[in-house]
mmCIF file of C-alpha atoms in Angstrom:
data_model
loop_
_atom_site.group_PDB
_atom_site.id
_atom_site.type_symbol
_atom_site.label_atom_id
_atom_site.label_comp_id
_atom_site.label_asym_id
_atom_site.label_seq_id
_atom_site.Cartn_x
_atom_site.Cartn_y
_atom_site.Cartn_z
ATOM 1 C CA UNK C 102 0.000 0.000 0.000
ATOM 2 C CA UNK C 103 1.095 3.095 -0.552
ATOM 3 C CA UNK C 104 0.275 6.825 0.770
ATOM 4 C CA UNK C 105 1.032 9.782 -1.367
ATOM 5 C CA UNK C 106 2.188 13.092 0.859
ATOM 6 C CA UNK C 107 -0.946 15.599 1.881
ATOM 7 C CA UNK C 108 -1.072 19.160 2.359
ATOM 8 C CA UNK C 109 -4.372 20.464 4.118
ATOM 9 C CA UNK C 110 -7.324 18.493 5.103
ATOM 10 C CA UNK C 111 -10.850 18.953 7.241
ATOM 11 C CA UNK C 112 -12.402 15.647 8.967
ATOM 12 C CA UNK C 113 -13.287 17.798 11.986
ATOM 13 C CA UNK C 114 -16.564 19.821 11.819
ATOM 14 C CA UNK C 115 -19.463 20.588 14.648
ATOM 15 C CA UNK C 116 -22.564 18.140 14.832
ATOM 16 C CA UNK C 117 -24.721 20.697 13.167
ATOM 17 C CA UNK C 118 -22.283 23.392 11.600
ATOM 18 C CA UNK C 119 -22.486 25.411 14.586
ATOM 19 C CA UNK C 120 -20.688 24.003 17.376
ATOM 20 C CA UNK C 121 -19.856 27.572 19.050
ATOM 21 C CA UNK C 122 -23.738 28.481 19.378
ATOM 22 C CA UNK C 123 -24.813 24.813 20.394
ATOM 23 C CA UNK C 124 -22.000 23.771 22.647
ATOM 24 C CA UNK C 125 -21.803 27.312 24.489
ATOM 25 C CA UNK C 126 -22.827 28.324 27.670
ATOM 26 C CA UNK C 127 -25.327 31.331 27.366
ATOM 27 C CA UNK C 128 -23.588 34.795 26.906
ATOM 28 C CA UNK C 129 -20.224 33.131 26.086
ATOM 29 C CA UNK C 130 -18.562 34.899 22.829
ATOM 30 C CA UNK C 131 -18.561 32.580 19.913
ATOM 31 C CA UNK C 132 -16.688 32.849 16.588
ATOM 32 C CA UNK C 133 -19.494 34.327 13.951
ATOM 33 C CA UNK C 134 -17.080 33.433 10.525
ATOM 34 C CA UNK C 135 -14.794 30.923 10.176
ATOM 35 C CA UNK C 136 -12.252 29.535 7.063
ATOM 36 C CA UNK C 137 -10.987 26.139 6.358
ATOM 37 C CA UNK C 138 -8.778 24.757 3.113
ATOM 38 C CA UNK C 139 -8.250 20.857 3.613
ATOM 39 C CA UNK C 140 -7.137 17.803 2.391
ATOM 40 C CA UNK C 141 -7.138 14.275 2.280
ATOM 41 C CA UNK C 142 -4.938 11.656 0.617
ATOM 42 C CA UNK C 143 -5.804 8.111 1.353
ATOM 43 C CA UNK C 144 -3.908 4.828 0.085
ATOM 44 C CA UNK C 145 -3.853 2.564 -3.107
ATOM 45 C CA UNK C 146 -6.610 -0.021 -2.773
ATOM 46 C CA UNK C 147 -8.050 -2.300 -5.154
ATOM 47 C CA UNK C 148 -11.303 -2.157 -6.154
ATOM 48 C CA UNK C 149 -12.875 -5.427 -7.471
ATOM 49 C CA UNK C 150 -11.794 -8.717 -8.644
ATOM 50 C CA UNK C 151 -10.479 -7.198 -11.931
ATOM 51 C CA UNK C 152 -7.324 -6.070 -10.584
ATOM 52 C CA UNK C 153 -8.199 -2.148 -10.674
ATOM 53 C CA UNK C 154 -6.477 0.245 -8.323
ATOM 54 C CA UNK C 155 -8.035 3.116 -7.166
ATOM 55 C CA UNK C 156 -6.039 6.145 -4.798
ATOM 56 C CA UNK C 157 -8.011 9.322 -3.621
ATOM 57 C CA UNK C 158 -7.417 12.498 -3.084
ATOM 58 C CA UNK C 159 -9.654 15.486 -1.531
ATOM 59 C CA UNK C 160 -9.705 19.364 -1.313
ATOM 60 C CA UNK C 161 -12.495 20.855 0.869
ATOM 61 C CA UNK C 162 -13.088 24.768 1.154
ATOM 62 C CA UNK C 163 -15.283 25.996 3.872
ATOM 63 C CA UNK C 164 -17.123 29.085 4.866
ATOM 64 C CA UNK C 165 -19.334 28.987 7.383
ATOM 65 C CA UNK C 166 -20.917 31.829 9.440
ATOM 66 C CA UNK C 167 -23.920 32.151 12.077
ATOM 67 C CA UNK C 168 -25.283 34.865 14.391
ATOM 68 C CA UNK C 169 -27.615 35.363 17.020
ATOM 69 C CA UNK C 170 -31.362 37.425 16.196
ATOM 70 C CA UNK C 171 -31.868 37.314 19.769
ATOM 71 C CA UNK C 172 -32.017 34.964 23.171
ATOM 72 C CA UNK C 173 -33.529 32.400 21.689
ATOM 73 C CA UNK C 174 -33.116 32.386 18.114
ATOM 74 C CA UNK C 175 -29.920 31.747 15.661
ATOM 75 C CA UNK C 176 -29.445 31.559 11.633
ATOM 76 C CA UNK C 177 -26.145 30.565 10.291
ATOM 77 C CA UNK C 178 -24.590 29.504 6.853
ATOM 78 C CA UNK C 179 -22.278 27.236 5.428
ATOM 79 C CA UNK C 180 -20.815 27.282 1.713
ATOM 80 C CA UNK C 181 -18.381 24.400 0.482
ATOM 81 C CA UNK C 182 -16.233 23.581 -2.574
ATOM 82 C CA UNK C 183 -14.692 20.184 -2.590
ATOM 83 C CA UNK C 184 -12.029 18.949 -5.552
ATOM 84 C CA UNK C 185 -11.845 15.091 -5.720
ATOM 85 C CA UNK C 186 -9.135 13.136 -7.931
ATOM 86 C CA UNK C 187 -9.738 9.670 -8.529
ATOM 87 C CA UNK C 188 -6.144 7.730 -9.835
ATOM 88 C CA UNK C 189 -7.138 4.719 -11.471
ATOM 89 C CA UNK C 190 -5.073 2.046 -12.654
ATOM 90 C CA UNK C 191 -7.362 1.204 -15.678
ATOM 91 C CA UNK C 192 -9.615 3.111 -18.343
ATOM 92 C CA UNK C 193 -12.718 0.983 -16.812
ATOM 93 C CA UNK C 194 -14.904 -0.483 -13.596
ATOM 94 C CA UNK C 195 -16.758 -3.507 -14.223
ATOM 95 C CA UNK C 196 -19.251 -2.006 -17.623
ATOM 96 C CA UNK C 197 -18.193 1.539 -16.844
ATOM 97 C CA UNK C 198 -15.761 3.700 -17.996
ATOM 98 C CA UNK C 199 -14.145 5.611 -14.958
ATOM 99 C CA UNK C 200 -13.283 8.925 -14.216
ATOM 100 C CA UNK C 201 -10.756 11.380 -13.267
ATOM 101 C CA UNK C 202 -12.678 14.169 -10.990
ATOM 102 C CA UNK C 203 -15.687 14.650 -8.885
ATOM 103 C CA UNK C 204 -16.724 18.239 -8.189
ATOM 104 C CA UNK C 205 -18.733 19.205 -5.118
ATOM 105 C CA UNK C 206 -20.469 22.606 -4.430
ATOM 106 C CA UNK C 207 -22.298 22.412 -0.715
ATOM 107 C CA UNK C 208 -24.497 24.903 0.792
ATOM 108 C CA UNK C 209 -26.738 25.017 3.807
ATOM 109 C CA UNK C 210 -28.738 27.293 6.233
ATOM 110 C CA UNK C 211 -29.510 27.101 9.458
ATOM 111 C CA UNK C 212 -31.817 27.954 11.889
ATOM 112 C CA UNK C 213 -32.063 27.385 16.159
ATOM 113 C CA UNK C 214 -34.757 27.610 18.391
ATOM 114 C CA UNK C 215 -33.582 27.686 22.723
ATOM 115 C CA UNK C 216 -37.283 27.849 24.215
ATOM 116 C CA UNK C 217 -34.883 27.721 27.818
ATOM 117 C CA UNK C 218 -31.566 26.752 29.620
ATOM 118 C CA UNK C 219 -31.875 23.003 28.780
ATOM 119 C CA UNK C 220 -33.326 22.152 24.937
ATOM 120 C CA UNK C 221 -32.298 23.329 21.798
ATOM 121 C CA UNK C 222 -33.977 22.957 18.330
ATOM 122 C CA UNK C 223 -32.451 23.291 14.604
ATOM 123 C CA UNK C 224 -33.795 23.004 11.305
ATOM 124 C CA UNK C 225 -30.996 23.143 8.405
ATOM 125 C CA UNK C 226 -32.181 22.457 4.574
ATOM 126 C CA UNK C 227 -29.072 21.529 2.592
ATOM 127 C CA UNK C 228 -28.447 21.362 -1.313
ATOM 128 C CA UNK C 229 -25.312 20.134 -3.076
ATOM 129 C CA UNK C 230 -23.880 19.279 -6.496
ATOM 130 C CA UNK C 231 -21.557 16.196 -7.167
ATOM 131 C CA UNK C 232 -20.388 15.829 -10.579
ATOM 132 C CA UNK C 233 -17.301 13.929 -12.186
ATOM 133 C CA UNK C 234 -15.660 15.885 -15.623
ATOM 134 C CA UNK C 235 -18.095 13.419 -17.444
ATOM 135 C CA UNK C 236 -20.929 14.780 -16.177
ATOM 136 C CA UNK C 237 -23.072 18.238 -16.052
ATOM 137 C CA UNK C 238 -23.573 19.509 -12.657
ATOM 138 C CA UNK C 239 -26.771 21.004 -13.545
ATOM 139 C CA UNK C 240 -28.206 17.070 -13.251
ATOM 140 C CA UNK C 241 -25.941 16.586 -10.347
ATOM 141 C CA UNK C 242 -28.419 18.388 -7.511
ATOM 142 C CA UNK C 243 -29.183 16.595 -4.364
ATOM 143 C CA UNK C 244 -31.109 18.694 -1.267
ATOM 144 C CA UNK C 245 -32.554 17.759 1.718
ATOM 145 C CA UNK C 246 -33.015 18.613 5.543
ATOM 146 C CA UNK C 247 -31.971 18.055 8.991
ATOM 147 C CA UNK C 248 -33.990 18.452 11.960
ATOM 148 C CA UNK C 249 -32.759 17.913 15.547
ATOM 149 C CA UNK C 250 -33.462 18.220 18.664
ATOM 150 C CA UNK C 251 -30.544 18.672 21.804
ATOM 151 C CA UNK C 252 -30.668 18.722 25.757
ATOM 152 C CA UNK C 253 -28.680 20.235 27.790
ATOM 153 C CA UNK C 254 -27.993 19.175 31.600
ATOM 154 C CA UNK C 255 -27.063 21.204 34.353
ATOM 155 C CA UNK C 256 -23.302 20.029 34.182
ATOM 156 C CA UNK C 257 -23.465 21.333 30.749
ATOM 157 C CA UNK C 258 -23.475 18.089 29.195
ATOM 158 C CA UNK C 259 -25.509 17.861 25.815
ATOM 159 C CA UNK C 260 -26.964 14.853 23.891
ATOM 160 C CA UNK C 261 -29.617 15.047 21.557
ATOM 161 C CA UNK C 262 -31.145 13.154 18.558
ATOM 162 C CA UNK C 263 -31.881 14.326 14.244
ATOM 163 C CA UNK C 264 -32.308 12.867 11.805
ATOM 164 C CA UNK C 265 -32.400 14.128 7.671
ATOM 165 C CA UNK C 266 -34.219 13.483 4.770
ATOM 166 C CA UNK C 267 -32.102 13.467 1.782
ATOM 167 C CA UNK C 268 -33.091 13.475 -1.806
ATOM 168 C CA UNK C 269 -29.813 12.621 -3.056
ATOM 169 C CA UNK C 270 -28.800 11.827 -6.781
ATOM 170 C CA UNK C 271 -31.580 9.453 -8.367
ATOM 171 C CA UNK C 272 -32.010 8.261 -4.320
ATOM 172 C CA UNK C 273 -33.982 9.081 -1.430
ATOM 173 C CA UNK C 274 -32.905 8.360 2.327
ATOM 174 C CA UNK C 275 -32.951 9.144 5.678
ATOM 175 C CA UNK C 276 -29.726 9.715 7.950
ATOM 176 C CA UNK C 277 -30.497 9.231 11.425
ATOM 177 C CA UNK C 278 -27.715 10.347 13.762
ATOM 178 C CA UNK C 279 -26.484 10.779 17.288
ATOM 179 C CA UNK C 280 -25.395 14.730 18.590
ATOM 180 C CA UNK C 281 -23.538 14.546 21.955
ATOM 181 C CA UNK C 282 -21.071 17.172 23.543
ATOM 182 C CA UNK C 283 -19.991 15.094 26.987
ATOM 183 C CA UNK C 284 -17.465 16.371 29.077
ATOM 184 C CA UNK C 285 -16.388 12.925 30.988
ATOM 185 C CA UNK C 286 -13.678 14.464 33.131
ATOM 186 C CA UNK C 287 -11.660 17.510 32.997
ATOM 187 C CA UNK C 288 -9.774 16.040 30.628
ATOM 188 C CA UNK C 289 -12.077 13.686 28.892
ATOM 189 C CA UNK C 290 -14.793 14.149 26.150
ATOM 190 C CA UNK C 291 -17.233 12.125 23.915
ATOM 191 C CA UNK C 292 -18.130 14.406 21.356
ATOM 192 C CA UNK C 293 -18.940 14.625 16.976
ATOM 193 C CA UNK C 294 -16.116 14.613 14.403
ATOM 194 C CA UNK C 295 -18.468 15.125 11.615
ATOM 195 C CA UNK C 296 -21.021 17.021 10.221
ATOM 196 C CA UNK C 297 -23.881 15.214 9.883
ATOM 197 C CA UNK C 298 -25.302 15.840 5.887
ATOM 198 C CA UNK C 299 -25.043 13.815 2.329
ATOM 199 C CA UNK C 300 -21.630 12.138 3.127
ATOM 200 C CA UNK C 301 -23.529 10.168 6.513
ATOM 201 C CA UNK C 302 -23.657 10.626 10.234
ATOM 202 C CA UNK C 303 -22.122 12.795 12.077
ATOM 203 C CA UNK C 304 -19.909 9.974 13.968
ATOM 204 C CA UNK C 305 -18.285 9.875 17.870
ATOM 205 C CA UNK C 306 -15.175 11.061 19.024
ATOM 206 C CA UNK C 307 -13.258 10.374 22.287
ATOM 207 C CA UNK C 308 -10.938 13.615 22.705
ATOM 208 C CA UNK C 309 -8.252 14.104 25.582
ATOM 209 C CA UNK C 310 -6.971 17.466 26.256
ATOM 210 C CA UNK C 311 -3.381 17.447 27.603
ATOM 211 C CA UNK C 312 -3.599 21.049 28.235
ATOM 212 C CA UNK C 313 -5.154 24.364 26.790
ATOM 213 C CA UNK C 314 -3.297 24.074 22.860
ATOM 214 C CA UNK C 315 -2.988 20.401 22.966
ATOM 215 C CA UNK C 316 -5.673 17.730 22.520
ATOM 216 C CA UNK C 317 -5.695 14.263 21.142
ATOM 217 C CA UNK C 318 -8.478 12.186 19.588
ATOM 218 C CA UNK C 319 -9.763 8.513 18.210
ATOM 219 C CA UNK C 320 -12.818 8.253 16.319
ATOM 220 C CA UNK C 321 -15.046 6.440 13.490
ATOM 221 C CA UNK C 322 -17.780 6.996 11.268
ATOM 222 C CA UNK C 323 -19.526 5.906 7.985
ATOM 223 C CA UNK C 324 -19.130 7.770 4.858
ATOM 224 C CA UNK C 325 -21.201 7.595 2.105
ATOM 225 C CA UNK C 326 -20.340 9.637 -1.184
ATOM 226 C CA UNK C 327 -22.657 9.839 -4.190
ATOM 227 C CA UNK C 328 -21.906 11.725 -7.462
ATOM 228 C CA UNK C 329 -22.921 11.695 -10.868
ATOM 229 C CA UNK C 330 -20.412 10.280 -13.364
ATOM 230 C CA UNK C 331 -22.627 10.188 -16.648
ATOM 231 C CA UNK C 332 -25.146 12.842 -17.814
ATOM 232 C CA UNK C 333 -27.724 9.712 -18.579
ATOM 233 C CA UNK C 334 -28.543 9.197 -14.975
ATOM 234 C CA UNK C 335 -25.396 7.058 -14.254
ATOM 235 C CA UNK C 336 -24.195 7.589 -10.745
ATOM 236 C CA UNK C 337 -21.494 6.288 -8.406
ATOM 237 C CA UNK C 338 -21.791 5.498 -4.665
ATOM 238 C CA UNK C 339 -19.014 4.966 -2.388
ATOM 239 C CA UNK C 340 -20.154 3.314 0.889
ATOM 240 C CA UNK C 341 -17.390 2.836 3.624
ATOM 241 C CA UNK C 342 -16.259 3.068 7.420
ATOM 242 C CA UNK C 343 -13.538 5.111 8.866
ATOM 243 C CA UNK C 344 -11.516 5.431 11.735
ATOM 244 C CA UNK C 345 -8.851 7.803 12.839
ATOM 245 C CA UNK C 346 -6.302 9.392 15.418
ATOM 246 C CA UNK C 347 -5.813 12.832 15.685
ATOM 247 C CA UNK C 348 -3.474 15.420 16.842
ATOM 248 C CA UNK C 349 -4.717 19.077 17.242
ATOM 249 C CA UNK C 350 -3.173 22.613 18.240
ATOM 250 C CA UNK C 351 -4.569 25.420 19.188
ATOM 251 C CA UNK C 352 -1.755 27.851 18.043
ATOM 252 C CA UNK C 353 -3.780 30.983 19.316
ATOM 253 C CA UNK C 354 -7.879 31.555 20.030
ATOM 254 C CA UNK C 355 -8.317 32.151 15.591
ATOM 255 C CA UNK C 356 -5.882 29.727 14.262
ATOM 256 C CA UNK C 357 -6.354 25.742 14.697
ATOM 257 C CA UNK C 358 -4.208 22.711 12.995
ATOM 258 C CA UNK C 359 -5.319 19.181 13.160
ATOM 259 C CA UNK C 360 -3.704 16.298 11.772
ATOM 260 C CA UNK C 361 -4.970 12.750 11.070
ATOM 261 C CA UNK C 362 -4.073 9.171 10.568
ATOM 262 C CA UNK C 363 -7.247 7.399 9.374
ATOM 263 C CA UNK C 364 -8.639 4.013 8.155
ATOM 264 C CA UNK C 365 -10.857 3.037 5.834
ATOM 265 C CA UNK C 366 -12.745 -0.231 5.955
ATOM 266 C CA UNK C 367 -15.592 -2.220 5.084
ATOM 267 C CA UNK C 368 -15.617 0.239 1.758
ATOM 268 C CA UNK C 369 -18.485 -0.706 -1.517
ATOM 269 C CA UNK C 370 -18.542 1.096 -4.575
ATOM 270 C CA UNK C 371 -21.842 1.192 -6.430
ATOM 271 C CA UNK C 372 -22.720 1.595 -9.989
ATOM 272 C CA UNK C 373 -26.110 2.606 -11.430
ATOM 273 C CA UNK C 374 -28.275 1.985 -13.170
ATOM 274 C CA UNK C 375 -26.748 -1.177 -13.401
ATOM 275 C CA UNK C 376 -26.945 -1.904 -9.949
ATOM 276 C CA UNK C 377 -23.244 -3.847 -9.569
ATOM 277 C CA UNK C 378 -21.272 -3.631 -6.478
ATOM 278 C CA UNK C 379 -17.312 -3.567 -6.590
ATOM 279 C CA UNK C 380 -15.651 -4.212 -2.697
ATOM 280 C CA UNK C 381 -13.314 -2.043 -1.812
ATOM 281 C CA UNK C 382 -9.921 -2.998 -0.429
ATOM 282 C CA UNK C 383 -9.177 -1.465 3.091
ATOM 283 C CA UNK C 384 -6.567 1.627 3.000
ATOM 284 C CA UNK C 385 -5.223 4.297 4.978
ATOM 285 C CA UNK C 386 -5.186 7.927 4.614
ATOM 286 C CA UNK C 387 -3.259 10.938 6.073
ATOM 287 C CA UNK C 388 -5.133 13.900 6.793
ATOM 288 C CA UNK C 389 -4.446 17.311 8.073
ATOM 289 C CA UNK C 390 -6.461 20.692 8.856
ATOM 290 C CA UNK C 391 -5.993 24.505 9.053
ATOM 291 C CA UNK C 392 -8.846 26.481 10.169
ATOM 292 C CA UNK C 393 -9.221 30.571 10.621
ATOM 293 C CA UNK C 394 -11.756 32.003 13.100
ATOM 294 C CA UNK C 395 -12.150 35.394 12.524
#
């Protein structure tokens, strides 16, 4: 197996998109605009019985903003480009030819509802394009919604429950998920790596902060990616596991790095509409992040 060298990448994002509203206590200052530029590069893994390699790699640009109307209420924002290179060993999978490049515009609102000191509601429609250079992107639309619903105890502690409806490429599903902020000791949390939307749940994280600009963190997920690679209807679906370590620093209260060693498992590619299924060999990745809170 091999792993090619990576620059930037983003794995970490908050439950919702707004971490600093949710998570805070009331009247604490949160961040209202923050920047990412990531990337991922994962390992060669075959793909099939056909001998065909496949190795990934992943830019993701993020903008995401959010501010307060009042006490109880909160809209936010989140815009996303993503740049996907797929290096295959061979001109075809199974029937279909392959491709080269997935592009990936994301967008999202968001809007939350704190009746009092302990619940908190949010609604946040979503809409995406995910096309390979084959492909329009103008066919490529998926949208959908998330609704959710968290509690918050008097230790400060949060859990709470969503779930979304997604009308993704030529498929319709639901995505329920888990949204949980838990501060197990002083030192100890149980919290979300992801944000939950198209790509899956939002996942669980154990994090362990050694001190204010150190923390450390293992955590998994599932992952499902769905583009269009063909203009008549043909789409790709890429169905798999992960699970990672990660290292972050603070290096002041606007600028964050975090960097990743990850896993991918238990991974399925799909191809319709002739409905074949190619398994995917387990790989790793290496993964790093650099994110600006203004």
């Amino acid at each position: 197996m091999q792993i090619k060298p990576i620059l930037i990448t983003s794995m970490v994002l908050s439950t919702m998109g707004f971490s600093s509203y949710v998570h805070a206590k009331p009247g604490k200052q949160y961040s209202p605009l923050s920047v990412s530029v990531s990337r991922i590069a994962t390992g060669t893994a075959s793909v099939g019985e056909q001998g065909n390699e496949l190795q990934r790699d992943q830019w993701m640009f993020d903008l995401k903003t959010g501010m307060p109307l009042n006490k109880q209420w909160m809209i936010g924002a989140k815009l996303g480009y993503d740049n996907l290179d797929y290096d295959w060993s061979s001109t075809s999978i199974g029937s279909q030819q392959t491709w080269d490049k997935i592009e990936r515009y994301r967008a999202s609102v968001s809007l939350s509802y704190r009746p009092d000191e302990h619940w908190m509601f949010m609604l946040a429609p979503k809409i995406q394009y995910a096309a390979s250079d084959n492909a329009s992107l103008s066919n490529a639309q998926s949208y959908g919604a998330f609704l959710s619903a968290m509690y918050r105890f008097g230790s400060g502690n949060m859990i709470g429950f969503g779930v979304g409806y997604l009308n993704d490429i030529d498929e319709v599903r639901t995505v329920p998920f888990i949204a949980v902020n838990w501060q197990i000791t002083e030192k100890l949390k149980l919290g979300n790596p992801f944000s939950a939307g198209f790509s899956g749940p939002a996942g669980l994280e154990l994090s362990y902060a050694m001190n204010p600009d150190w923390d450390f963190g293992v955590g998994t997920s599932k992952r499902t990616n769905r583009f269009l690679i063909a203009d008549d209807e043909e789409t790709a679906e890429i169905d798999e596991w992960v699970s990672f370590a990660r290292v972050g620093w603070k290096v002041n209260s606007s600028f964050s790095v975090n960097g990743y060693a990850g896993y991918f498992f238990n991974g399925e590619l799909e191809l319709n509409p002739q409905n074949s299924k190619e398994e995917i060999e387990n790989q790793g990745a290496l993964a790093l992040d650099l994110t600006y809170k203004f």
